[in-house]
mmCIF file of C-alpha atoms and ligand atoms in Angstrom:
data_model
loop_
_atom_site.group_PDB
_atom_site.id
_atom_site.type_symbol
_atom_site.label_atom_id
_atom_site.label_comp_id
_atom_site.label_asym_id
_atom_site.label_seq_id
_atom_site.Cartn_x
_atom_site.Cartn_y
_atom_site.Cartn_z
ATOM 1 C CA MET A 121 72.197 -31.121 51.805
ATOM 2 C CA VAL A 122 73.701 -31.700 48.385
ATOM 3 C CA ASN A 123 71.747 -33.463 45.666
ATOM 4 C CA LEU A 124 73.993 -36.130 44.165
ATOM 5 C CA LEU A 125 72.044 -35.961 40.899
ATOM 6 C CA ASP A 126 73.719 -32.596 40.397
ATOM 7 C CA TYR A 127 77.117 -34.216 39.822
ATOM 8 C CA ASP A 128 78.815 -35.900 36.928
ATOM 9 C CA LEU A 129 81.434 -38.479 37.876
ATOM 10 C CA ASP A 130 84.278 -35.950 38.047
ATOM 11 C CA GLY A 131 82.220 -33.713 40.287
ATOM 12 C CA LEU A 132 81.155 -36.578 42.505
ATOM 13 C CA THR A 133 84.740 -37.787 42.806
ATOM 14 C CA GLU A 134 85.777 -34.335 43.927
ATOM 15 C CA LEU A 135 82.935 -34.159 46.425
ATOM 16 C CA PHE A 136 83.949 -37.538 47.815
ATOM 17 C CA ALA A 137 87.589 -36.413 48.045
ATOM 18 C CA GLN A 138 86.428 -33.491 50.194
ATOM 19 C CA MET A 139 84.675 -36.016 52.412
ATOM 20 C CA GLY A 140 87.860 -38.079 52.648
ATOM 21 C CA GLU A 141 86.461 -40.827 50.412
ATOM 22 C CA LYS A 142 88.295 -42.635 47.630
ATOM 23 C CA PRO A 143 87.393 -42.198 43.937
ATOM 24 C CA PHE A 144 86.165 -45.791 43.612
ATOM 25 C CA ARG A 145 83.556 -45.069 46.285
ATOM 26 C CA ALA A 146 82.249 -42.207 44.177
ATOM 27 C CA ARG A 147 82.077 -44.582 41.227
ATOM 28 C CA GLN A 148 80.168 -47.136 43.260
ATOM 29 C CA VAL A 149 77.593 -44.592 44.416
ATOM 30 C CA PHE A 150 77.323 -43.164 40.900
ATOM 31 C CA ARG A 151 76.479 -46.643 39.601
ATOM 32 C CA TRP A 152 73.911 -47.214 42.310
ATOM 33 C CA ILE A 153 72.200 -43.992 41.430
ATOM 34 C CA HIS A 154 72.217 -44.129 37.657
ATOM 35 C CA GLN A 155 72.502 -47.814 36.776
ATOM 36 C CA ALA A 156 70.457 -49.311 39.569
ATOM 37 C CA GLY A 157 68.155 -46.305 39.898
ATOM 38 C CA VAL A 158 68.517 -46.319 43.674
ATOM 39 C CA ALA A 159 67.922 -43.095 45.616
ATOM 40 C CA ASP A 160 68.120 -44.471 49.136
ATOM 41 C CA PHE A 161 71.636 -44.781 50.552
ATOM 42 C CA ALA A 162 70.478 -47.521 52.938
ATOM 43 C CA ALA A 163 69.794 -49.745 49.914
ATOM 44 C CA MET A 164 73.325 -49.380 48.523
ATOM 45 C CA SER A 165 74.254 -52.721 49.972
ATOM 46 C CA ASP A 166 77.927 -52.950 49.074
ATOM 47 C CA LEU A 167 78.840 -49.682 50.776
ATOM 48 C CA ALA A 168 80.179 -49.672 54.313
ATOM 49 C CA LYS A 169 77.479 -48.811 56.801
ATOM 50 C CA SER A 170 79.576 -45.891 58.001
ATOM 51 C CA LEU A 171 79.675 -44.399 54.494
ATOM 52 C CA ARG A 172 75.946 -44.881 54.024
ATOM 53 C CA GLU A 173 75.308 -43.020 57.253
ATOM 54 C CA LYS A 174 77.769 -40.299 56.363
ATOM 55 C CA LEU A 175 76.054 -39.796 53.007
ATOM 56 C CA ALA A 176 72.583 -39.782 54.519
ATOM 57 C CA ALA A 177 73.671 -36.967 56.809
ATOM 58 C CA VAL A 178 74.870 -34.627 54.062
ATOM 59 C CA ALA A 179 73.331 -35.727 50.776
ATOM 60 C CA VAL A 180 70.180 -36.772 48.983
ATOM 61 C CA VAL A 181 69.342 -38.240 45.575
ATOM 62 C CA SER A 182 66.428 -36.076 44.675
ATOM 63 C CA PRO A 183 64.930 -36.159 41.181
ATOM 64 C CA PRO A 184 62.150 -33.788 40.184
ATOM 65 C CA VAL A 185 58.763 -35.057 41.372
ATOM 66 C CA CYS A 186 56.412 -36.398 38.707
ATOM 67 C CA ARG A 187 53.074 -34.642 38.750
ATOM 68 C CA THR A 188 51.242 -36.293 35.867
ATOM 69 C CA GLU A 189 51.836 -39.064 33.408
ATOM 70 C CA GLN A 190 50.033 -39.381 30.102
ATOM 71 C CA ASN A 191 50.047 -42.225 27.617
ATOM 72 C CA ALA A 192 49.281 -41.591 23.955
ATOM 73 C CA SER A 193 47.549 -44.114 21.726
ATOM 74 C CA ASP A 194 50.786 -44.645 19.763
ATOM 75 C CA GLY A 195 52.834 -45.615 22.830
ATOM 76 C CA VAL A 196 54.321 -42.176 23.440
ATOM 77 C CA ARG A 197 54.491 -41.313 27.121
ATOM 78 C CA LYS A 198 54.777 -37.890 28.659
ATOM 79 C CA TRP A 199 55.623 -36.922 32.200
ATOM 80 C CA MET A 200 55.164 -33.528 33.738
ATOM 81 C CA LEU A 201 57.819 -33.039 36.370
ATOM 82 C CA GLU A 202 57.591 -30.530 39.156
ATOM 83 C CA VAL A 203 60.591 -28.210 39.395
ATOM 84 C CA GLY A 204 59.593 -26.008 42.292
ATOM 85 C CA SER A 205 57.777 -22.685 42.712
ATOM 86 C CA GLY A 206 54.763 -23.991 40.832
ATOM 87 C CA ASN A 207 56.787 -24.582 37.660
ATOM 88 C CA SER A 208 57.046 -27.821 35.748
ATOM 89 C CA VAL A 209 58.689 -29.229 32.645
ATOM 90 C CA GLU A 210 57.812 -32.074 30.325
ATOM 91 C CA THR A 211 59.728 -35.152 29.229
ATOM 92 C CA VAL A 212 58.566 -37.406 26.409
ATOM 93 C CA PHE A 213 59.393 -41.030 25.595
ATOM 94 C CA ILE A 214 58.988 -42.064 21.960
ATOM 95 C CA PRO A 215 59.176 -45.809 21.317
ATOM 96 C CA GLU A 216 60.097 -46.964 17.822
ATOM 97 C CA GLU A 217 60.835 -50.388 16.438
ATOM 98 C CA THR A 218 64.584 -50.178 16.730
ATOM 99 C CA ARG A 219 65.053 -47.580 19.405
ATOM 100 C CA GLY A 220 63.488 -45.719 22.286
ATOM 101 C CA THR A 221 64.071 -41.991 22.399
ATOM 102 C CA LEU A 222 63.704 -39.722 25.390
ATOM 103 C CA CYS A 223 63.078 -36.061 24.639
ATOM 104 C CA VAL A 224 64.517 -34.008 27.489
ATOM 105 C CA SER A 225 63.899 -30.398 28.544
ATOM 106 C CA SER A 226 66.704 -28.008 29.466
ATOM 107 C CA GLN A 227 64.959 -24.874 30.721
ATOM 108 C CA VAL A 228 61.752 -23.823 32.404
ATOM 109 C CA GLY A 229 60.242 -21.966 29.475
ATOM 110 C CA CYS A 230 62.466 -20.423 26.838
ATOM 111 C CA ALA A 231 63.758 -16.938 26.120
ATOM 112 C CA LEU A 232 64.230 -17.246 22.375
ATOM 113 C CA ASP A 233 60.697 -16.517 21.264
ATOM 114 C CA CYS A 234 60.546 -18.591 18.075
ATOM 115 C CA ALA A 235 57.302 -17.594 16.400
ATOM 116 C CA PHE A 236 55.782 -21.074 16.017
ATOM 117 C CA CYS A 237 56.734 -22.688 19.345
ATOM 118 C CA SER A 238 54.349 -23.025 22.259
ATOM 119 C CA THR A 239 57.156 -23.154 24.826
ATOM 120 C CA ALA A 240 58.151 -19.666 23.673
ATOM 121 C CA ARG A 241 54.694 -18.417 24.524
ATOM 122 C CA GLN A 242 55.362 -19.196 28.155
ATOM 123 C CA GLY A 243 58.359 -16.921 28.336
ATOM 124 C CA PHE A 244 61.508 -17.796 30.236
ATOM 125 C CA ASN A 245 61.635 -18.638 33.885
ATOM 126 C CA ARG A 246 64.987 -20.233 34.631
ATOM 127 C CA ASN A 247 67.614 -22.795 33.691
ATOM 128 C CA LEU A 248 67.170 -26.353 34.880
ATOM 129 C CA SER A 249 69.812 -27.685 37.254
ATOM 130 C CA VAL A 250 71.910 -30.725 36.329
ATOM 131 C CA ALA A 251 69.736 -32.778 38.696
ATOM 132 C CA GLU A 252 66.590 -31.608 36.942
ATOM 133 C CA ILE A 253 68.002 -32.443 33.511
ATOM 134 C CA ILE A 254 69.524 -35.839 34.285
ATOM 135 C CA GLY A 255 66.633 -36.445 36.686
ATOM 136 C CA GLN A 256 64.351 -36.678 33.641
ATOM 137 C CA LEU A 257 66.361 -39.634 32.330
ATOM 138 C CA TRP A 258 66.672 -41.118 35.808
ATOM 139 C CA TRP A 259 62.936 -40.844 36.259
ATOM 140 C CA ALA A 260 61.920 -42.128 32.828
ATOM 141 C CA ASP A 261 64.284 -45.080 33.055
ATOM 142 C CA ARG A 262 62.566 -46.185 36.243
ATOM 143 C CA ALA A 263 59.066 -45.323 35.113
ATOM 144 C CA LEU A 264 59.598 -47.460 32.018
ATOM 145 C CA GLY A 265 60.451 -50.317 34.302
ATOM 146 C CA ARG A 266 64.050 -50.991 33.423
ATOM 147 C CA GLU A 267 65.596 -53.555 35.719
ATOM 148 C CA PRO A 268 69.065 -52.815 37.106
ATOM 149 C CA GLY A 269 71.491 -54.235 34.565
ATOM 150 C CA GLY A 270 68.515 -55.142 32.393
ATOM 151 C CA GLU A 271 67.914 -54.328 28.782
ATOM 152 C CA ARG A 272 68.055 -50.686 27.853
ATOM 153 C CA ILE A 273 64.691 -49.168 27.029
ATOM 154 C CA ILE A 274 65.941 -45.656 26.386
ATOM 155 C CA SER A 275 68.561 -46.000 23.649
ATOM 156 C CA ASN A 276 68.670 -42.368 22.523
ATOM 157 C CA VAL A 277 68.320 -38.965 24.123
ATOM 158 C CA VAL A 278 67.423 -35.805 22.264
ATOM 159 C CA MET A 279 67.670 -32.414 23.956
ATOM 160 C CA MET A 280 64.574 -31.293 22.108
ATOM 161 C CA GLY A 281 62.164 -30.646 24.923
ATOM 162 C CA MET A 282 61.433 -27.275 26.445
ATOM 163 C CA GLY A 283 64.167 -24.662 26.357
ATOM 164 C CA GLU A 284 67.322 -23.876 24.427
ATOM 165 C CA PRO A 285 69.942 -26.353 25.689
ATOM 166 C CA LEU A 286 72.927 -24.258 24.644
ATOM 167 C CA ALA A 287 71.605 -21.302 26.637
ATOM 168 C CA ASN A 288 72.017 -23.477 29.744
ATOM 169 C CA PHE A 289 75.418 -24.661 28.660
ATOM 170 C CA ASP A 290 77.238 -25.772 31.803
ATOM 171 C CA ASN A 291 74.349 -27.706 33.300
ATOM 172 C CA VAL A 292 73.487 -29.341 29.988
ATOM 173 C CA VAL A 293 77.095 -30.408 29.423
ATOM 174 C CA SER A 294 77.364 -31.938 32.906
ATOM 175 C CA ALA A 295 74.122 -33.813 32.301
ATOM 176 C CA LEU A 296 75.446 -34.993 28.917
ATOM 177 C CA HIS A 297 78.554 -36.325 30.669
ATOM 178 C CA VAL A 298 76.329 -38.444 32.901
ATOM 179 C CA MET A 299 74.356 -39.750 29.907
ATOM 180 C CA LEU A 300 77.591 -40.781 28.175
ATOM 181 C CA ASP A 301 79.353 -42.205 31.225
ATOM 182 C CA ASP A 302 79.809 -45.976 31.176
ATOM 183 C CA HIS A 303 79.252 -45.985 34.923
ATOM 184 C CA ALA A 304 75.866 -44.359 34.363
ATOM 185 C CA TYR A 305 73.763 -44.618 31.182
ATOM 186 C CA GLY A 306 76.613 -45.392 28.783
ATOM 187 C CA LEU A 307 74.996 -43.843 25.711
ATOM 188 C CA SER A 308 77.294 -43.272 22.757
ATOM 189 C CA ARG A 309 77.830 -39.710 21.536
ATOM 190 C CA ARG A 310 75.955 -40.450 18.344
ATOM 191 C CA ARG A 311 72.875 -41.479 20.295
ATOM 192 C CA VAL A 312 72.686 -38.214 22.192
ATOM 193 C CA THR A 313 71.574 -35.173 20.217
ATOM 194 C CA VAL A 314 71.608 -31.531 21.201
ATOM 195 C CA SER A 315 69.180 -29.410 19.224
ATOM 196 C CA THR A 316 69.876 -25.698 19.023
ATOM 197 C CA SER A 317 68.218 -22.711 17.461
ATOM 198 C CA GLY A 318 71.725 -21.596 16.495
ATOM 199 C CA LEU A 319 73.725 -20.124 19.375
ATOM 200 C CA VAL A 320 76.953 -19.959 17.413
ATOM 201 C CA PRO A 321 79.564 -19.410 20.176
ATOM 202 C CA ALA A 322 78.003 -22.179 22.282
ATOM 203 C CA MET A 323 78.071 -24.551 19.295
ATOM 204 C CA ASP A 324 81.836 -24.034 19.144
ATOM 205 C CA ARG A 325 82.157 -24.646 22.865
ATOM 206 C CA LEU A 326 80.100 -27.815 22.618
ATOM 207 C CA SER A 327 82.369 -29.125 19.856
ATOM 208 C CA GLN A 328 85.284 -28.823 22.296
ATOM 209 C CA GLU A 329 83.679 -29.852 25.564
ATOM 210 C CA CYS A 330 81.206 -32.553 24.635
ATOM 211 C CA PRO A 331 80.748 -33.146 20.912
ATOM 212 C CA VAL A 332 77.512 -35.109 20.707
ATOM 213 C CA ALA A 333 75.294 -35.276 17.624
ATOM 214 C CA LEU A 334 74.011 -31.851 16.601
ATOM 215 C CA ALA A 335 70.657 -30.767 15.250
ATOM 216 C CA VAL A 336 70.065 -27.182 14.193
ATOM 217 C CA SER A 337 66.625 -25.632 13.971
ATOM 218 C CA LEU A 338 66.895 -23.934 10.604
ATOM 219 C CA HIS A 339 63.284 -23.314 9.566
ATOM 220 C CA ALA A 340 64.071 -20.711 6.891
ATOM 221 C CA PRO A 341 66.386 -20.476 3.885
ATOM 222 C CA ASN A 342 67.138 -16.748 4.071
ATOM 223 C CA ASP A 343 67.847 -14.175 6.765
ATOM 224 C CA ALA A 344 64.764 -12.067 6.149
ATOM 225 C CA LEU A 345 62.444 -14.963 6.919
ATOM 226 C CA ARG A 346 64.588 -16.530 9.626
ATOM 227 C CA ASP A 347 64.809 -13.197 11.448
ATOM 228 C CA GLN A 348 61.043 -13.438 11.798
ATOM 229 C CA LEU A 349 60.687 -17.098 12.699
ATOM 230 C CA VAL A 350 63.796 -17.627 14.829
ATOM 231 C CA PRO A 351 64.705 -14.200 16.230
ATOM 232 C CA ILE A 352 68.167 -15.294 17.447
ATOM 233 C CA ASN A 353 69.032 -15.167 13.739
ATOM 234 C CA ARG A 354 69.329 -11.388 14.057
ATOM 235 C CA LYS A 355 72.328 -12.003 16.294
ATOM 236 C CA TYR A 356 73.803 -15.013 14.476
ATOM 237 C CA PRO A 357 72.734 -14.820 10.850
ATOM 238 C CA LEU A 358 72.770 -17.719 8.426
ATOM 239 C CA HIS A 359 76.282 -17.335 7.042
ATOM 240 C CA GLU A 360 77.684 -17.472 10.583
ATOM 241 C CA LEU A 361 75.438 -20.392 11.455
ATOM 242 C CA MET A 362 76.515 -22.366 8.380
ATOM 243 C CA ALA A 363 80.180 -21.706 9.176
ATOM 244 C CA ALA A 364 79.619 -22.904 12.753
ATOM 245 C CA CYS A 365 78.005 -26.106 11.437
ATOM 246 C CA ARG A 366 81.003 -26.771 9.230
ATOM 247 C CA ARG A 367 83.357 -26.251 12.195
ATOM 248 C CA TYR A 368 81.240 -28.528 14.383
ATOM 249 C CA ILE A 369 81.385 -31.429 11.964
ATOM 250 C CA GLU A 370 85.152 -31.696 12.433
ATOM 251 C CA PHE A 371 84.526 -32.828 16.012
ATOM 252 C CA ALA A 372 81.096 -34.408 15.761
ATOM 253 C CA PRO A 373 80.447 -38.125 16.234
ATOM 254 C CA ARG A 374 78.536 -38.150 12.948
ATOM 255 C CA ASP A 375 79.744 -36.660 9.703
ATOM 256 C CA PHE A 376 76.708 -34.486 9.237
ATOM 257 C CA VAL A 377 74.516 -31.968 11.023
ATOM 258 C CA THR A 378 70.767 -32.496 11.083
ATOM 259 C CA PHE A 379 68.754 -29.481 9.995
ATOM 260 C CA GLU A 380 65.265 -29.335 11.431
ATOM 261 C CA TYR A 381 62.754 -27.477 9.323
ATOM 262 C CA VAL A 382 59.216 -26.969 10.566
ATOM 263 C CA MET A 383 56.786 -26.901 7.644
ATOM 264 C CA LEU A 384 54.489 -23.878 7.945
ATOM 265 C CA ASP A 385 51.764 -23.457 5.385
ATOM 266 C CA GLY A 386 52.423 -20.569 3.008
ATOM 267 C CA VAL A 387 55.304 -19.279 5.140
ATOM 268 C CA ASN A 388 58.429 -21.366 4.469
ATOM 269 C CA ASP A 389 57.115 -24.275 2.402
ATOM 270 C CA ARG A 390 57.270 -22.902 -1.140
ATOM 271 C CA GLU A 391 59.364 -24.442 -3.888
ATOM 272 C CA GLU A 392 61.579 -21.375 -4.035
ATOM 273 C CA HIS A 393 62.365 -21.856 -0.340
ATOM 274 C CA ALA A 394 63.504 -25.401 -1.056
ATOM 275 C CA ARG A 395 65.708 -24.175 -3.878
ATOM 276 C CA GLN A 396 67.217 -21.479 -1.651
ATOM 277 C CA LEU A 397 67.916 -24.122 0.987
ATOM 278 C CA VAL A 398 69.817 -26.262 -1.485
ATOM 279 C CA GLU A 399 72.082 -23.267 -2.179
ATOM 280 C CA LEU A 400 72.413 -22.353 1.488
ATOM 281 C CA VAL A 401 73.692 -25.756 2.621
ATOM 282 C CA ARG A 402 75.820 -26.421 -0.435
ATOM 283 C CA ASP A 403 79.049 -26.864 1.575
ATOM 284 C CA VAL A 404 77.566 -28.218 4.774
ATOM 285 C CA PRO A 405 77.386 -32.005 5.134
ATOM 286 C CA CYS A 406 73.857 -32.380 6.431
ATOM 287 C CA LYS A 407 70.593 -34.236 6.586
ATOM 288 C CA PHE A 408 67.169 -32.647 6.660
ATOM 289 C CA ASN A 409 64.371 -33.441 9.004
ATOM 290 C CA LEU A 410 61.123 -31.847 7.878
ATOM 291 C CA ILE A 411 58.723 -31.398 10.793
ATOM 292 C CA PRO A 412 55.054 -30.910 9.952
ATOM 293 C CA PHE A 413 53.985 -28.008 12.153
ATOM 294 C CA ASN A 414 52.100 -29.077 15.263
ATOM 295 C CA PRO A 415 49.386 -26.586 16.005
ATOM 296 C CA PHE A 416 48.516 -25.136 19.392
ATOM 297 C CA PRO A 417 45.846 -22.586 20.319
ATOM 298 C CA ASP A 418 46.335 -19.128 18.769
ATOM 299 C CA SER A 419 49.600 -20.115 17.131
ATOM 300 C CA GLY A 420 48.783 -18.100 14.033
ATOM 301 C CA PHE A 421 50.265 -20.807 11.781
ATOM 302 C CA ASP A 422 48.920 -23.792 9.878
ATOM 303 C CA ARG A 423 50.589 -27.057 9.025
ATOM 304 C CA ALA A 424 51.870 -27.251 5.462
ATOM 305 C CA SER A 425 49.866 -29.613 3.290
ATOM 306 C CA ASN A 426 51.140 -33.100 2.583
ATOM 307 C CA ASN A 427 51.475 -32.092 -1.039
ATOM 308 C CA SER A 428 53.697 -29.131 -0.377
ATOM 309 C CA ILE A 429 55.784 -31.168 2.057
ATOM 310 C CA ALA A 430 56.222 -33.868 -0.612
ATOM 311 C CA ARG A 431 57.175 -31.289 -3.259
ATOM 312 C CA PHE A 432 59.602 -29.587 -0.905
ATOM 313 C CA ARG A 433 61.156 -32.884 -0.020
ATOM 314 C CA ALA A 434 61.532 -33.889 -3.663
ATOM 315 C CA ILE A 435 63.439 -30.699 -4.503
ATOM 316 C CA LEU A 436 65.903 -31.304 -1.685
ATOM 317 C CA GLN A 437 66.285 -34.968 -2.617
ATOM 318 C CA ASP A 438 66.789 -34.205 -6.291
ATOM 319 C CA ALA A 439 69.672 -32.001 -5.221
ATOM 320 C CA GLY A 440 71.218 -35.021 -3.481
ATOM 321 C CA LEU A 441 70.212 -34.206 0.081
ATOM 322 C CA VAL A 442 69.051 -36.856 2.530
ATOM 323 C CA VAL A 443 65.615 -35.929 3.860
ATOM 324 C CA THR A 444 63.292 -37.495 6.380
ATOM 325 C CA THR A 445 59.865 -36.239 7.322
ATOM 326 C CA ARG A 446 59.283 -36.451 11.031
ATOM 327 C CA LYS A 447 56.340 -38.585 11.919
ATOM 328 C CA THR A 448 54.033 -36.788 14.289
ATOM 329 C CA ARG A 449 53.937 -38.762 17.505
ATOM 330 C CA GLY A 450 52.025 -38.337 20.710
ATOM 331 C CA ASP A 451 49.920 -35.437 19.461
ATOM 332 C CA ASP A 452 46.781 -36.730 21.185
ATOM 333 C CA ILE A 453 48.443 -35.859 24.502
ATOM 334 C CA ASP A 454 50.140 -32.674 23.263
ATOM 335 C CA ALA A 455 53.512 -34.365 23.322
ATOM 336 C CA ALA A 456 54.556 -33.564 19.760
ATOM 337 C CA CYS A 457 57.373 -31.166 18.815
ATOM 338 C CA GLY A 458 56.658 -27.651 19.903
ATOM 339 C CA GLN A 459 53.629 -28.607 21.982
ATOM 340 C CA LEU A 460 55.372 -28.924 25.334
ATOM 341 C CA VAL A 461 54.357 -26.269 27.735
ATOM 342 C CA GLY A 462 54.613 -27.666 31.227
ATOM 343 C CA LYS A 463 53.695 -24.949 33.610
ATOM 344 C CA VAL A 464 55.795 -21.841 33.681
ATOM 345 C CA LEU A 465 55.384 -18.779 35.791
ATOM 346 C CA ASP A 466 56.654 -16.334 33.221
ATOM 347 C CA LYS A 467 59.110 -13.848 34.690
ATOM 348 C CA THR A 468 59.125 -11.877 31.456
ATOM 349 C CA ARG A 469 55.334 -11.584 31.529
ATOM 350 C CA ARG A 470 55.426 -12.237 27.816
ATOM 351 C CA GLN A 471 51.946 -13.668 27.686
ATOM 352 C CA GLU A 472 50.566 -10.566 29.372
ATOM 353 C CA LYS A 473 52.396 -8.303 26.934
ATOM 354 C CA ARG A 474 51.014 -10.250 24.019
ATOM 355 C CA ILE A 475 47.524 -9.812 25.329
ATOM 356 C CA THR A 476 48.098 -6.100 25.868
ATOM 357 C CA ILE A 477 49.463 -5.661 22.357
ATOM 358 C CA HIS A 478 46.483 -7.536 21.052
ATOM 359 C CA HIS A 479 44.070 -5.292 22.905
ATOM 360 C CA THR A 480 45.666 -2.016 21.917
ATOM 361 C CA LYS A 481 45.877 -2.949 18.230
HETATM 362 N N1 SAH B 521 65.499 -24.820 21.467
HETATM 363 C C1 SAH B 521 66.000 -25.976 20.767
HETATM 364 C C2 SAH B 521 65.345 -27.232 21.245
HETATM 365 C C3 SAH B 521 63.863 -27.340 20.902
HETATM 366 S S1 SAH B 521 63.793 -28.679 19.867
HETATM 367 C C4 SAH B 521 65.865 -25.767 19.290
HETATM 368 O O1 SAH B 521 65.303 -24.753 18.900
HETATM 369 O O2 SAH B 521 66.376 -26.558 18.506
HETATM 370 C C5 SAH B 521 62.267 -28.806 19.272
HETATM 371 C C6 SAH B 521 62.180 -28.742 17.762
HETATM 372 O O3 SAH B 521 60.803 -28.612 17.466
HETATM 373 C C7 SAH B 521 62.869 -27.512 17.205
HETATM 374 O O4 SAH B 521 63.371 -27.755 15.915
HETATM 375 C C8 SAH B 521 61.717 -26.550 17.149
HETATM 376 O O5 SAH B 521 61.963 -25.496 16.278
HETATM 377 C C9 SAH B 521 60.603 -27.446 16.689
HETATM 378 N N2 SAH B 521 59.280 -26.897 16.951
HETATM 379 C C10 SAH B 521 58.948 -25.901 17.792
HETATM 380 N N3 SAH B 521 57.628 -25.659 17.751
HETATM 381 C C11 SAH B 521 57.104 -26.527 16.861
HETATM 382 C C12 SAH B 521 55.778 -26.792 16.416
HETATM 383 N N4 SAH B 521 54.742 -26.116 16.897
HETATM 384 N N5 SAH B 521 55.619 -27.763 15.508
HETATM 385 C C13 SAH B 521 56.666 -28.478 15.065
HETATM 386 N N6 SAH B 521 57.925 -28.285 15.465
HETATM 387 C C14 SAH B 521 58.156 -27.310 16.355
#
């Protein structure tokens, strides 16, 4: 059985060709699945009965199964989706006045080990399949009650859930193609954002294969500090990352990169850090998104004070940078940035190692 959620339109067309079916049939089925949200071939009423039967014999439309749903007091909704072997990932919907954003996960756990992220604590289990990535949008669209052909509730997608999207490149790009496809969700490239901790070669590939809006998790203004907070920096240090951002902008749907910067009390929130940042991004067209740190048990970090965030912000703004401070949303259900954990059976046994280190100290 093949899962049709695993295919973008090109892939589905090819699959249909192998079955002796015309490209427009693939398009029809693709629209049933993603626009009408239909998983049952029998309900695809404008397909020949013979094709429906043929499909039912070899294929399924199988999204990840939703295990729990939580609703925060501010309208944020979070779903925990089962992805097999006792693992699960989380997807978050964030309603705002002028848009509705879905925050999508790309991996079960994460291998990058950023110091302040709770997903990192779970270690890495595996990449999500295309079906599991696009299945989050498919699921949320239905759970939010969108009628086929009705008004769009999810207007934006950010790949800012669990995992490093560019470390699961091929599956993420196929899923992005489905998000952008007019026969599916029809989102514009500027309304779909990939957030990366800075995998430089994959940023270049993305600029060629599917240049959507880019956010980069910066979090530190110099290599010494970034090496500690975002360990992938040891492989792709800041000067390489800045050069990659400049290259990306040539192909990007927006004329800037968004730098995310988590505000950690006493760690990266000093005035000198802000001044270093201004120097660092001097030739990179960018906007800043300051994220007040969202705590989780034993994180070892505290949220920067509102005062230091305001001071930090003022220094960047005085230097002519555009800065927003991310509003914390959904924190009463642990749905805020960096709080997504799902359930991950850690193949790296990182949590165990941490405990051991702790005990032998
Ligand atoms: N791996 C990708 C996608 C994760 S996006 C990336 O690193 O960009 C989630 C954003 O939230 C990233 O900028 C991440 O660094 C940030 N984040 C992680 N933990 C956080 C926490 N505890 N509080 C606030 N932001 C956090």
